[in-house]
mmCIF file of C-alpha atoms and ligand atoms in Angstrom:
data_model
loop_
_atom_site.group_PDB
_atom_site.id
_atom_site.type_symbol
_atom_site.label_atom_id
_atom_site.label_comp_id
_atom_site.label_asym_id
_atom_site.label_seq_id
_atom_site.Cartn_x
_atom_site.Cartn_y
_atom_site.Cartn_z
ATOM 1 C CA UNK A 1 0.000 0.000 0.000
ATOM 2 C CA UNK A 2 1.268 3.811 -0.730
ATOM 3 C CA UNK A 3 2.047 5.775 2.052
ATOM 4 C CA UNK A 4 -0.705 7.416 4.262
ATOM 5 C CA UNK A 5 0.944 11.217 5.071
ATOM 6 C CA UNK A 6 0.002 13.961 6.754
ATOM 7 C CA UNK A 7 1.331 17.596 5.713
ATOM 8 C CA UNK A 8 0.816 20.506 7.869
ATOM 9 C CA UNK A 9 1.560 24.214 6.811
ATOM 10 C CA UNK A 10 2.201 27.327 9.161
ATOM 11 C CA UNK A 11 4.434 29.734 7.513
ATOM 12 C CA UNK A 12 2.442 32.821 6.891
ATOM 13 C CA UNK A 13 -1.638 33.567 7.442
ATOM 14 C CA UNK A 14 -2.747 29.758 6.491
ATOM 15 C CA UNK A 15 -3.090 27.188 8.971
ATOM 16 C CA UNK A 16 -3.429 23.881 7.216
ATOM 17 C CA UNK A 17 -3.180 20.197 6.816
ATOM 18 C CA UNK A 18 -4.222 17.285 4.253
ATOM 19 C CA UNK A 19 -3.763 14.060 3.877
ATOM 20 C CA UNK A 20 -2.444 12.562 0.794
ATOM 21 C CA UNK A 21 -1.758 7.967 0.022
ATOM 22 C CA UNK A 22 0.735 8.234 -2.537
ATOM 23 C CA UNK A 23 -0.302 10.972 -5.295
ATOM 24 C CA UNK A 24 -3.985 11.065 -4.532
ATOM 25 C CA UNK A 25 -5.239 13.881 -2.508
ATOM 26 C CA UNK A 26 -7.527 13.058 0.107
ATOM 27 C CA UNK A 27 -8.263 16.028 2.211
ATOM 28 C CA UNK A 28 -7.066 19.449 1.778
ATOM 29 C CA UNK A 29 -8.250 21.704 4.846
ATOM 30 C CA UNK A 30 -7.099 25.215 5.189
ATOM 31 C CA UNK A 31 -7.959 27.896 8.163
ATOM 32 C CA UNK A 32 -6.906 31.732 7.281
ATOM 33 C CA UNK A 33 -6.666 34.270 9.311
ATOM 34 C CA UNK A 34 -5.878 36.836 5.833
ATOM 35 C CA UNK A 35 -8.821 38.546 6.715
ATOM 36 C CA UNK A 36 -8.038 39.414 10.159
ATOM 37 C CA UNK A 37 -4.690 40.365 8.821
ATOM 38 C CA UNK A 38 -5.812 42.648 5.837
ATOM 39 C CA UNK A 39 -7.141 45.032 8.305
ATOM 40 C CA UNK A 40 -3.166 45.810 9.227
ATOM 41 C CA UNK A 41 -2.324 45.820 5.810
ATOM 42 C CA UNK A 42 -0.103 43.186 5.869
ATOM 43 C CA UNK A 43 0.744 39.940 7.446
ATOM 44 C CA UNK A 44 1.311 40.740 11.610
ATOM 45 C CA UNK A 45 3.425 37.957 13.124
ATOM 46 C CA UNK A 46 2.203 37.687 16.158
ATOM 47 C CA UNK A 47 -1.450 37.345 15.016
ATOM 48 C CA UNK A 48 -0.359 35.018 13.129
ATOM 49 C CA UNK A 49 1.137 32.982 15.645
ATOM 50 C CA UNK A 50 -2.031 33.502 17.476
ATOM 51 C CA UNK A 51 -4.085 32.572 15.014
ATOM 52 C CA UNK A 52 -2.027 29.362 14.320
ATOM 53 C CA UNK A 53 -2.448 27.822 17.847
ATOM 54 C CA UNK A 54 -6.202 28.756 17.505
ATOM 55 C CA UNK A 55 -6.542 27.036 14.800
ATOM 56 C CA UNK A 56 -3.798 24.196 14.425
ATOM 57 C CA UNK A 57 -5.874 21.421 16.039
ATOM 58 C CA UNK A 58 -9.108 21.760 14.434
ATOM 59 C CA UNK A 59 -7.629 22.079 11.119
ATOM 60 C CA UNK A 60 -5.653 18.530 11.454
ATOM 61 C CA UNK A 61 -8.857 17.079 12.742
ATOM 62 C CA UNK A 62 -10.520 18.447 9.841
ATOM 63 C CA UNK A 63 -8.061 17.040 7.291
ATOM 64 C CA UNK A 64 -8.601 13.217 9.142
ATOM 65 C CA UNK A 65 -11.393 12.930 9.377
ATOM 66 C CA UNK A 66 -12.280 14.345 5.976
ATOM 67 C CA UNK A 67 -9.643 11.715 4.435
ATOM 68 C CA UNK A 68 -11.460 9.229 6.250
ATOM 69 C CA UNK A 69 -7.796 8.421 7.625
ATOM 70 C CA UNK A 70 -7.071 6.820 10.977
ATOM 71 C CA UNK A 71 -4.441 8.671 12.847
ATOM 72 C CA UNK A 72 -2.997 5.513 13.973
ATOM 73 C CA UNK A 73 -2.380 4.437 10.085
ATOM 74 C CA UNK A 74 -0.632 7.498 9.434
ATOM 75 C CA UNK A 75 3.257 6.816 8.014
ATOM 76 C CA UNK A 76 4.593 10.016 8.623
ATOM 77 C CA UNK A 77 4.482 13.546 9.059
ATOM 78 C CA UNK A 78 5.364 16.340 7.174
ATOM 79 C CA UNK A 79 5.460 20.004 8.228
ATOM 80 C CA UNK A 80 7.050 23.443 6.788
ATOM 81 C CA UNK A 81 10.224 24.205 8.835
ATOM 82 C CA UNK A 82 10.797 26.935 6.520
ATOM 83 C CA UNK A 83 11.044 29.236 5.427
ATOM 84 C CA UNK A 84 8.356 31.655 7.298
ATOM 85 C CA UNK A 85 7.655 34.170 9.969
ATOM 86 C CA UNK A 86 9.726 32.349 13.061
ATOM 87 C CA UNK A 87 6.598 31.944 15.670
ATOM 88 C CA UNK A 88 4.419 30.941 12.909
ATOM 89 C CA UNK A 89 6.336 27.680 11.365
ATOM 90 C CA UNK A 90 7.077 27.038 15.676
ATOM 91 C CA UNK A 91 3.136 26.229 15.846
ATOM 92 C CA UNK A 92 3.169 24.089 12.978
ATOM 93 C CA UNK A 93 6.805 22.674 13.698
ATOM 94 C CA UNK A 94 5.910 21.721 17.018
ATOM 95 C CA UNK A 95 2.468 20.110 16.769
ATOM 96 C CA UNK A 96 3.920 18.249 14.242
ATOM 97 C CA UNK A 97 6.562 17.087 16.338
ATOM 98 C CA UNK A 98 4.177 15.910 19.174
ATOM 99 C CA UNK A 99 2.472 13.692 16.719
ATOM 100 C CA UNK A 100 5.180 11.751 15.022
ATOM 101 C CA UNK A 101 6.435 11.294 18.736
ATOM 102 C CA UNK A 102 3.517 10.087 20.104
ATOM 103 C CA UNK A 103 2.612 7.832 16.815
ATOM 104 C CA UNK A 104 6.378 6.819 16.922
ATOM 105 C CA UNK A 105 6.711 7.879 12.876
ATOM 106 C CA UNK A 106 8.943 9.890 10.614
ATOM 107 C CA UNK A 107 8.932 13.248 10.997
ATOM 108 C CA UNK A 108 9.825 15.046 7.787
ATOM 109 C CA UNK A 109 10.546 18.710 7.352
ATOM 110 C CA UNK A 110 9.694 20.368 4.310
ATOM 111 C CA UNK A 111 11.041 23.657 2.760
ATOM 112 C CA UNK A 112 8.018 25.442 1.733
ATOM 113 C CA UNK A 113 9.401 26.504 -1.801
ATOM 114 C CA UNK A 114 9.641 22.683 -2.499
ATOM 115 C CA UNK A 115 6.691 22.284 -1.313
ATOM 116 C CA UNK A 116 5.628 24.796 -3.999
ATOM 117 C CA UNK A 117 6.896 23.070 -6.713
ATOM 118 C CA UNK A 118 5.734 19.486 -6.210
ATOM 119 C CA UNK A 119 2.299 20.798 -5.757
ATOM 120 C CA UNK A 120 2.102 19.838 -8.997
ATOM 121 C CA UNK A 121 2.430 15.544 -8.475
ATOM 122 C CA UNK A 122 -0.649 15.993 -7.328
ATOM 123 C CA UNK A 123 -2.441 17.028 -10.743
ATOM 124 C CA UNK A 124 -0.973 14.122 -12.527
ATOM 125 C CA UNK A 125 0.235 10.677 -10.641
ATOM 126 C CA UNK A 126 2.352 9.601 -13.577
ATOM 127 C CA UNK A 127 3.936 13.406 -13.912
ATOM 128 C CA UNK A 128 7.954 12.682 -14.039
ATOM 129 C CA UNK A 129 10.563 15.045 -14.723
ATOM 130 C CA UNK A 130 13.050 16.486 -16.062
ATOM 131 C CA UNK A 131 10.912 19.488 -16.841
ATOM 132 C CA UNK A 132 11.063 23.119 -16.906
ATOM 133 C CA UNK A 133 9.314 24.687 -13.662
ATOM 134 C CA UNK A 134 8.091 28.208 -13.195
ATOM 135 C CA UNK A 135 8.289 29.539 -9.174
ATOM 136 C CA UNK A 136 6.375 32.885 -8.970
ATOM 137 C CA UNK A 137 5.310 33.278 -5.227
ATOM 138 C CA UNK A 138 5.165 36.494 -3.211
ATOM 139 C CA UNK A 139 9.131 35.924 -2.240
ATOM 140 C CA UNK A 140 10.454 33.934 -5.513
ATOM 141 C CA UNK A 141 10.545 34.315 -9.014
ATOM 142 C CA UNK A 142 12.790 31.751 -10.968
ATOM 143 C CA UNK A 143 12.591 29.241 -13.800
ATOM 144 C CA UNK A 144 14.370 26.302 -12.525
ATOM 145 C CA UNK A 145 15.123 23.131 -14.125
ATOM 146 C CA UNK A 146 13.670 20.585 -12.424
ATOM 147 C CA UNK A 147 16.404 17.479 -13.634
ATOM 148 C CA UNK A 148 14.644 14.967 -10.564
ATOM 149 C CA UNK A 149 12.252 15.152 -8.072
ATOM 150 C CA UNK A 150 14.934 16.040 -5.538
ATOM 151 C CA UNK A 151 17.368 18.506 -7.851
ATOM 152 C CA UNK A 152 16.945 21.704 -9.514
ATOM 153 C CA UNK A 153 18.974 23.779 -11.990
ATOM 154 C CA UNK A 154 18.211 27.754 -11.373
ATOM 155 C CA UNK A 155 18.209 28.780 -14.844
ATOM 156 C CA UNK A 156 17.425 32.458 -13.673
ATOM 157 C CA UNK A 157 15.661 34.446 -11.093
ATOM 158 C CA UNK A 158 14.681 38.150 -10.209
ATOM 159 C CA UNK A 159 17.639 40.568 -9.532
ATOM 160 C CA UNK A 160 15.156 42.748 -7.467
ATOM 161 C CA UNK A 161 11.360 41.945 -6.200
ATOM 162 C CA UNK A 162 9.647 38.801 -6.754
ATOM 163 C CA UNK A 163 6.416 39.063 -8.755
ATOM 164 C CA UNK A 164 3.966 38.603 -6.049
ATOM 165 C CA UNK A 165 5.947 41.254 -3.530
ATOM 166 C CA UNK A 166 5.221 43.866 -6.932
ATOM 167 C CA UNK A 167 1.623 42.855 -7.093
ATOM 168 C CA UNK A 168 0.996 43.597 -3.251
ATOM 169 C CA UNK A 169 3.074 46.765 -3.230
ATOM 170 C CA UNK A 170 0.937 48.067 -6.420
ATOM 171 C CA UNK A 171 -1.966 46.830 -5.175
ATOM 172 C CA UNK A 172 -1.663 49.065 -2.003
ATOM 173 C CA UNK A 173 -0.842 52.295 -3.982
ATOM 174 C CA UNK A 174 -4.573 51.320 -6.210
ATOM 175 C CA UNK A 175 -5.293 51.268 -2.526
ATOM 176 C CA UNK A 176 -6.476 47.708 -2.852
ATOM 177 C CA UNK A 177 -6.707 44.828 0.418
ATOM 178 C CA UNK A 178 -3.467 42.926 1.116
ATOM 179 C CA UNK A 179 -2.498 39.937 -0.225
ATOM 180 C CA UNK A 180 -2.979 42.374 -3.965
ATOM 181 C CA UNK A 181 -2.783 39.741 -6.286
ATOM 182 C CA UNK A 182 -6.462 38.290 -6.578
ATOM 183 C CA UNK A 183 -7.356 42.006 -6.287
ATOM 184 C CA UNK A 184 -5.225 43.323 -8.778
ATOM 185 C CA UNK A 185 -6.568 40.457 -11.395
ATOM 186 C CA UNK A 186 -10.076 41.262 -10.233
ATOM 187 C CA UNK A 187 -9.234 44.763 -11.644
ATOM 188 C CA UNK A 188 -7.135 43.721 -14.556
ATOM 189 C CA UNK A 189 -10.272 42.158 -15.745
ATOM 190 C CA UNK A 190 -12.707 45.550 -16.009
ATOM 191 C CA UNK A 191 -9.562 47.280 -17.742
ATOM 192 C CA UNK A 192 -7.662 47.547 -20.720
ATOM 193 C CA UNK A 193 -3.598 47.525 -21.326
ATOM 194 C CA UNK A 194 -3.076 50.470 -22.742
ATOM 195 C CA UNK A 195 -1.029 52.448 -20.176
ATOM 196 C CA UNK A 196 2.475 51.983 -21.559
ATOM 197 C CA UNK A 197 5.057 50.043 -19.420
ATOM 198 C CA UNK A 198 8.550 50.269 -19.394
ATOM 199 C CA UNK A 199 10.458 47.656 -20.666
ATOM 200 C CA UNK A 200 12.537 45.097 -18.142
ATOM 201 C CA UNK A 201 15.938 46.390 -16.562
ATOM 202 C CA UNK A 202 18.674 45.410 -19.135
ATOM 203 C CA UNK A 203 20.218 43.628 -16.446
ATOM 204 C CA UNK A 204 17.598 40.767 -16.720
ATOM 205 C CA UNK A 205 18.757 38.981 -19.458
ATOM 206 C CA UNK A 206 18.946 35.276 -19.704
ATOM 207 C CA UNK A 207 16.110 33.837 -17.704
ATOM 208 C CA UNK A 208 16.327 36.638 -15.398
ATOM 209 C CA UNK A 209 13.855 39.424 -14.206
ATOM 210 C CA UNK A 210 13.098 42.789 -12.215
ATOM 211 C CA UNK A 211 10.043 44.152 -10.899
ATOM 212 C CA UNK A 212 11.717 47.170 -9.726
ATOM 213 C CA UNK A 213 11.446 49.570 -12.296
ATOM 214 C CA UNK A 214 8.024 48.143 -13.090
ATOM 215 C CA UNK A 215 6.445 48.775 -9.991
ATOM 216 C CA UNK A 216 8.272 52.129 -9.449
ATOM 217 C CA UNK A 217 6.860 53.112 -12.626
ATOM 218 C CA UNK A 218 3.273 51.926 -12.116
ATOM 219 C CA UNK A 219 3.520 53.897 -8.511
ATOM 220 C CA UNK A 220 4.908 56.985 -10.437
ATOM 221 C CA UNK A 221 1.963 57.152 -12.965
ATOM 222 C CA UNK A 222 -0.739 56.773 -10.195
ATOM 223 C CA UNK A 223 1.078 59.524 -8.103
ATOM 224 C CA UNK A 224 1.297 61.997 -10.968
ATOM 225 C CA UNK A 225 -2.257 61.236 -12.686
ATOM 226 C CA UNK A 226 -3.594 62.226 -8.980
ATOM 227 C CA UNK A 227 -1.396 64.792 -8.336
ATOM 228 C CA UNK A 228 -2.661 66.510 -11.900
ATOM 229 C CA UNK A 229 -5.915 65.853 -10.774
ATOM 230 C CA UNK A 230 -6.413 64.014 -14.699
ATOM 231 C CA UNK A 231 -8.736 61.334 -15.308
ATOM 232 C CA UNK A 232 -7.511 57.983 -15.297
ATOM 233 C CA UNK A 233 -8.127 54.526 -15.262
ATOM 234 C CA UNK A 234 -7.078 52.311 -12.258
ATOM 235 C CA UNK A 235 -8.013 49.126 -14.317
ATOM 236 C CA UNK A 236 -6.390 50.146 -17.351
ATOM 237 C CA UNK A 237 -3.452 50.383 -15.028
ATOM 238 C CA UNK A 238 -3.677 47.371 -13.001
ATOM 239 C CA UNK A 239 -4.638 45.448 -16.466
ATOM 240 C CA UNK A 240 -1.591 46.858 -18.200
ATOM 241 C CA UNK A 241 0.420 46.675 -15.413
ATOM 242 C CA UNK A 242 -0.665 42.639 -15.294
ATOM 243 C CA UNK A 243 0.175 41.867 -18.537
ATOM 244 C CA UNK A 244 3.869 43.513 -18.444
ATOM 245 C CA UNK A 245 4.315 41.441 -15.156
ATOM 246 C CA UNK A 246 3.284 38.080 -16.471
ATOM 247 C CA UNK A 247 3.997 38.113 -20.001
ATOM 248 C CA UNK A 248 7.617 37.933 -19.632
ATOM 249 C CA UNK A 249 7.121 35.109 -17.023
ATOM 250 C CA UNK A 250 5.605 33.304 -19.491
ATOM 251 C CA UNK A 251 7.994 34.166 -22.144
ATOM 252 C CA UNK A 252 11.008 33.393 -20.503
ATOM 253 C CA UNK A 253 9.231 29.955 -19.574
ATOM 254 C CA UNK A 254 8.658 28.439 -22.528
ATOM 255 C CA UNK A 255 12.148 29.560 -23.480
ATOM 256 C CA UNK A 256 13.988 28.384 -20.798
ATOM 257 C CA UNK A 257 11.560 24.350 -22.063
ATOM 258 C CA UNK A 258 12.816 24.589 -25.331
ATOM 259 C CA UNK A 259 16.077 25.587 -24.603
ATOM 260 C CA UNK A 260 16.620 22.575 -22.107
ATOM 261 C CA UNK A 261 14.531 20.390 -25.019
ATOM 262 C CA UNK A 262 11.968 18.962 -22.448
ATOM 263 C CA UNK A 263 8.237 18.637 -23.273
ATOM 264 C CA UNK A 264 6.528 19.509 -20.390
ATOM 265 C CA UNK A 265 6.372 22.893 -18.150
ATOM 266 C CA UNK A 266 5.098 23.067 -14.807
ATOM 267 C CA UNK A 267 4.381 26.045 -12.721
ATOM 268 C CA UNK A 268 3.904 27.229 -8.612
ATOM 269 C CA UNK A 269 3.572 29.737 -6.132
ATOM 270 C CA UNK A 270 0.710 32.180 -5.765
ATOM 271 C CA UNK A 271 1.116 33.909 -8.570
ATOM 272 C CA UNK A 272 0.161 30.719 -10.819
ATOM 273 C CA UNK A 273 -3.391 31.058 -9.044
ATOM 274 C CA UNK A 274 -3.952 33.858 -10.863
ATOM 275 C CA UNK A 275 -6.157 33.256 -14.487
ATOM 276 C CA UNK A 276 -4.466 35.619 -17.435
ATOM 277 C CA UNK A 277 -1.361 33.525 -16.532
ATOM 278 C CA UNK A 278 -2.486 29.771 -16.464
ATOM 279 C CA UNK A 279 -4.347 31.109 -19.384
ATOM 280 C CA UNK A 280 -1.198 32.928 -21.523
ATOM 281 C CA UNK A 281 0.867 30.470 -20.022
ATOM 282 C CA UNK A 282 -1.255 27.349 -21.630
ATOM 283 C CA UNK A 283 -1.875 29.212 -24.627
ATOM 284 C CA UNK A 284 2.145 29.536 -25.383
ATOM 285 C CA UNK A 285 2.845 25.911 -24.521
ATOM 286 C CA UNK A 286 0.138 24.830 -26.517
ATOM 287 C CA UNK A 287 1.707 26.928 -29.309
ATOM 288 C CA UNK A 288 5.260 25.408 -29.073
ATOM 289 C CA UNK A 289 4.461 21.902 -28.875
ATOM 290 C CA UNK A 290 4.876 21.672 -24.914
ATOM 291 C CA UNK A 291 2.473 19.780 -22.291
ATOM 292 C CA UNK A 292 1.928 22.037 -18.807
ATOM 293 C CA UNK A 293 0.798 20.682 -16.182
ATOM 294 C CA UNK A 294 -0.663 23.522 -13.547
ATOM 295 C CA UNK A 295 -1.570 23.250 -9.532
ATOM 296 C CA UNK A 296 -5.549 23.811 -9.164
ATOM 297 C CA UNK A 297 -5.314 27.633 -8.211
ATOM 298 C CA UNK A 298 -6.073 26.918 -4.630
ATOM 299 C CA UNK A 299 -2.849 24.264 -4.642
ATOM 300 C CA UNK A 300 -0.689 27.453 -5.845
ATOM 301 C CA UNK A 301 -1.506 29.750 -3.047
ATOM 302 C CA UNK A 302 0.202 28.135 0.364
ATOM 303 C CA UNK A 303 -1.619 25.110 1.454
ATOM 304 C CA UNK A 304 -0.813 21.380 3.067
ATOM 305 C CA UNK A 305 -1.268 19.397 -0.125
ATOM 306 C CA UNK A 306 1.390 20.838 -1.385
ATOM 307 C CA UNK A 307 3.943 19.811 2.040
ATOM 308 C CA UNK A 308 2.213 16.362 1.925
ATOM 309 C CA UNK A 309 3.333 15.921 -1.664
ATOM 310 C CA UNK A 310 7.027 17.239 -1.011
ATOM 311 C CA UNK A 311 6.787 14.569 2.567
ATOM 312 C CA UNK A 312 5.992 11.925 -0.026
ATOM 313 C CA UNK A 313 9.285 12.164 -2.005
ATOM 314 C CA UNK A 314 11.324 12.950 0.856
ATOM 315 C CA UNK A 315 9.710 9.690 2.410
ATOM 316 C CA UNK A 316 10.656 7.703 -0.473
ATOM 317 C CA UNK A 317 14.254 8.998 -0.578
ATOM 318 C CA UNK A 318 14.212 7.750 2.880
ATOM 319 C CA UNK A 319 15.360 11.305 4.548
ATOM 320 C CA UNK A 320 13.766 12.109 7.606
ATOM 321 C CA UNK A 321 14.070 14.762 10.241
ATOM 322 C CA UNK A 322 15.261 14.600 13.866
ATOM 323 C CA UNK A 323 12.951 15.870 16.864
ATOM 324 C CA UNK A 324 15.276 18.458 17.153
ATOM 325 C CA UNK A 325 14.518 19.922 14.092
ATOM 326 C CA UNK A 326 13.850 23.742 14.535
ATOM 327 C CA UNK A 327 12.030 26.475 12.342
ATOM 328 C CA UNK A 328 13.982 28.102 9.773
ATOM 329 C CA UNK A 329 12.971 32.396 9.341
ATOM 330 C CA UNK A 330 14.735 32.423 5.352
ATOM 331 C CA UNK A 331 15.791 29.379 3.458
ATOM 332 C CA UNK A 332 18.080 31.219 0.100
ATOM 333 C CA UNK A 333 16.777 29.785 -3.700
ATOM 334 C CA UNK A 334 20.235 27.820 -4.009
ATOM 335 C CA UNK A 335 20.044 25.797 -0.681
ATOM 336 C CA UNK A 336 15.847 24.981 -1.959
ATOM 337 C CA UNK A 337 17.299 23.902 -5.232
ATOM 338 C CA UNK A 338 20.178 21.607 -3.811
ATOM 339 C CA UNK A 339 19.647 20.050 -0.926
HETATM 340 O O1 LIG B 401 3.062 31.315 -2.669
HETATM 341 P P1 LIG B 401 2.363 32.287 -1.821
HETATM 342 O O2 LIG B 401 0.982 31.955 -1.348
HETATM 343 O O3 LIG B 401 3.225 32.673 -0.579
HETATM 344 C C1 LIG B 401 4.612 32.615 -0.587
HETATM 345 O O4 LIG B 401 5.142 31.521 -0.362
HETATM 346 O O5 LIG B 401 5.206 33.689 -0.878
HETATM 347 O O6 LIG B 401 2.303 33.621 -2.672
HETATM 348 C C2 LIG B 401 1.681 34.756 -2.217
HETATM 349 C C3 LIG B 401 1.800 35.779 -3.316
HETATM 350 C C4 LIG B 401 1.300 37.158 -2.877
HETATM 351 O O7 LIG B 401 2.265 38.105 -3.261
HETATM 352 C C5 LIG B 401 0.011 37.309 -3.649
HETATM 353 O O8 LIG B 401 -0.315 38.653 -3.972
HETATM 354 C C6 LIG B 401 0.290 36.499 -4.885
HETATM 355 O O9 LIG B 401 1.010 35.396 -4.439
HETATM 356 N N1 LIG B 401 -0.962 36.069 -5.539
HETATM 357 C C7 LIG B 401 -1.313 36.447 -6.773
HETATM 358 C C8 LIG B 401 -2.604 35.893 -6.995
HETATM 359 N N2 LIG B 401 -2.951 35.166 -5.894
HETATM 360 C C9 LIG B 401 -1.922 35.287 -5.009
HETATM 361 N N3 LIG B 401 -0.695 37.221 -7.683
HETATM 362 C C10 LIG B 401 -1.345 37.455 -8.837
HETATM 363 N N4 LIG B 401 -2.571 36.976 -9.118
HETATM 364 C C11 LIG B 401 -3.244 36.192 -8.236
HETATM 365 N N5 LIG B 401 -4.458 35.723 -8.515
HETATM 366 ZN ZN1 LIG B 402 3.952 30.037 -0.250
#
């Protein structure tokens, strides 16, 4: 029989578990606390932590007894260790502890960000790299390589901000909620692109990017429209501003799949749960003879699923964590990709 694992997730504003036997998904249970948060503006750690132990037991009962799964069956445990706000992952970290103690199983620790990109097992059991893998998330942007299930090639990555981290810092000069990207593309869609957008940074050649000058522009042009008191569009500007954002994410994508003369892209992170990409993004593949394979858009923002699927290949390698394990505040893109 495949394994029987439980993921848990506690890095930001989601507290959540799911069960997964082998590649099939059996619960996926998720308690949020982003709407207490959006009324700061922003993620504040120690509501989060708060919120976390509020919330940590419930949600794991949830995701049993949804899968139907007896905690005594379980095989192991995984959990985020990292990386995350510190007192966040520590609710998470530790629960999980005092369950694969008390069960006497593995515990495994999971880096989030790889946790991100094997959300996508989950869509298709017989999915196998190597493959070409976009990470757009609200701290990473990168197309990696992905030569195994366990190693990763970063073909290129922002110099600057990562894509999400420019749609929330737009987002709050259109004077939109926090987290800005589902608000932006709510936007995006009553608009058209016609504001002009600067090209990116010379700099980010290759299969690199920047945001920077981007998002200082888009600020710039909603300062000085106001300031002139002119008429303008804040959906033509989030719309435009959209497109320029994603459209190179996509380009340098497929680019990076042909280049490396692999069929298949894959994609993850929050930004992939947003539409004109999966959309633009299928759309090119299709064009260039490639197969993508996408998280469902709620397995792209952070969830367990997604740390239950990393657990599973971590399980099978046969690497497992000690009880001593501890949280983990910032994990950098070349220790994710080769660990
Ligand atoms: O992967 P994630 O949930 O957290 C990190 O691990 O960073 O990503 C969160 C980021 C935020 O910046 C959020 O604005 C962005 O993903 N995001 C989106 C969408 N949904 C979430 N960006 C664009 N369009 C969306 N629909
Ligand atoms: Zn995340």
């Amino acid at each position: 029989m495949e394994p029987l694992i439980l993921g848990i997730e506690s890095s930001c504003d989601e507290t959540a578990a799911a069960v997964i036997r082998g590649r099939t998904l059996l619960s996926d249970e998720i308690i949020s606390s982003a709407a207490l948060q959006a009324q700061y503006g922003g993620v504040v750690p120690e509501l989060a932590s708060r919120a976390h132990t509020d919330a940590i037991g419930e949600v794991v009962g949830r995701a049993l007894c949804s899968a139907n799964a007896d905690m005594g069956r379980l095989d192991a445990v995984a959990v985020t260790y990292g990386a995350g706000l510190l007192g966040a992952l520590l609710v998470g970290l530790s629960f999980a502890k005092g369950l694969a103690y008390s069960l006497n199983i593995p515990l495994i620790g999971v880096d989030h960000i790889r946790g991100h990109l094997a959300a996508c097992y989950l869509e298709d059991a017989d999915l196998k790299p190597p493959f070409v893998t976009l990470l757009a998330s609200g701290g990473h942007t990168a197309v990696l390589y992905t030569k195994t299930e366990t190693e990763f090639e970063i073909l290129g990555g922002t110099l600057d901000d990562a894509a999400g981290e420019a749609f929330d810092k737009v987002a709050r000069v259109l004077g939109l909620p926090y987290p800005g990207g589902p608000h932006i593309e709510a936007l995006a869609r009553e608009g058209k692109d016609v504001v002009p957008m600067p090209k990116m940074l010379k700099g980010a050649g290759g299969y690199d990017f920047s945001y920077s000058g981007l998002k200082t522009h888009v600020i710039n042009y909603a300062h000085t429209m106001s300031q002139r008191g002119a008429s303008w569009s804040k959906a033509d500007l989030a719309c435009s501003f959209q497109h320029a954002a994603l459209d190179i994410l996509v380009r340098k994508t497929v680019e990076g799949a042909l280049e490396k003369g692999c069929g298949t892209v894959t994609a993850g992170g929050g930004v992939v749960a947003n539409g004109y990409l999966r959309e633009t993004l299928t759309a090119a593949c299709r064009r260039a003879g490639l197969r993508v394979v996408l998280p469902a858009k709620r397995r792209c923002t952070d969830n367990a699923a997604m740390i239950a699927a990393e657990g599973l290949i971590q399980f099978e390698a046969g690497n497992f964590s000690p009880l001593t394990l501890n949280a983990c505040a910032s994990i950098p893109l070349s220790r994710t990709a080769n660990r």
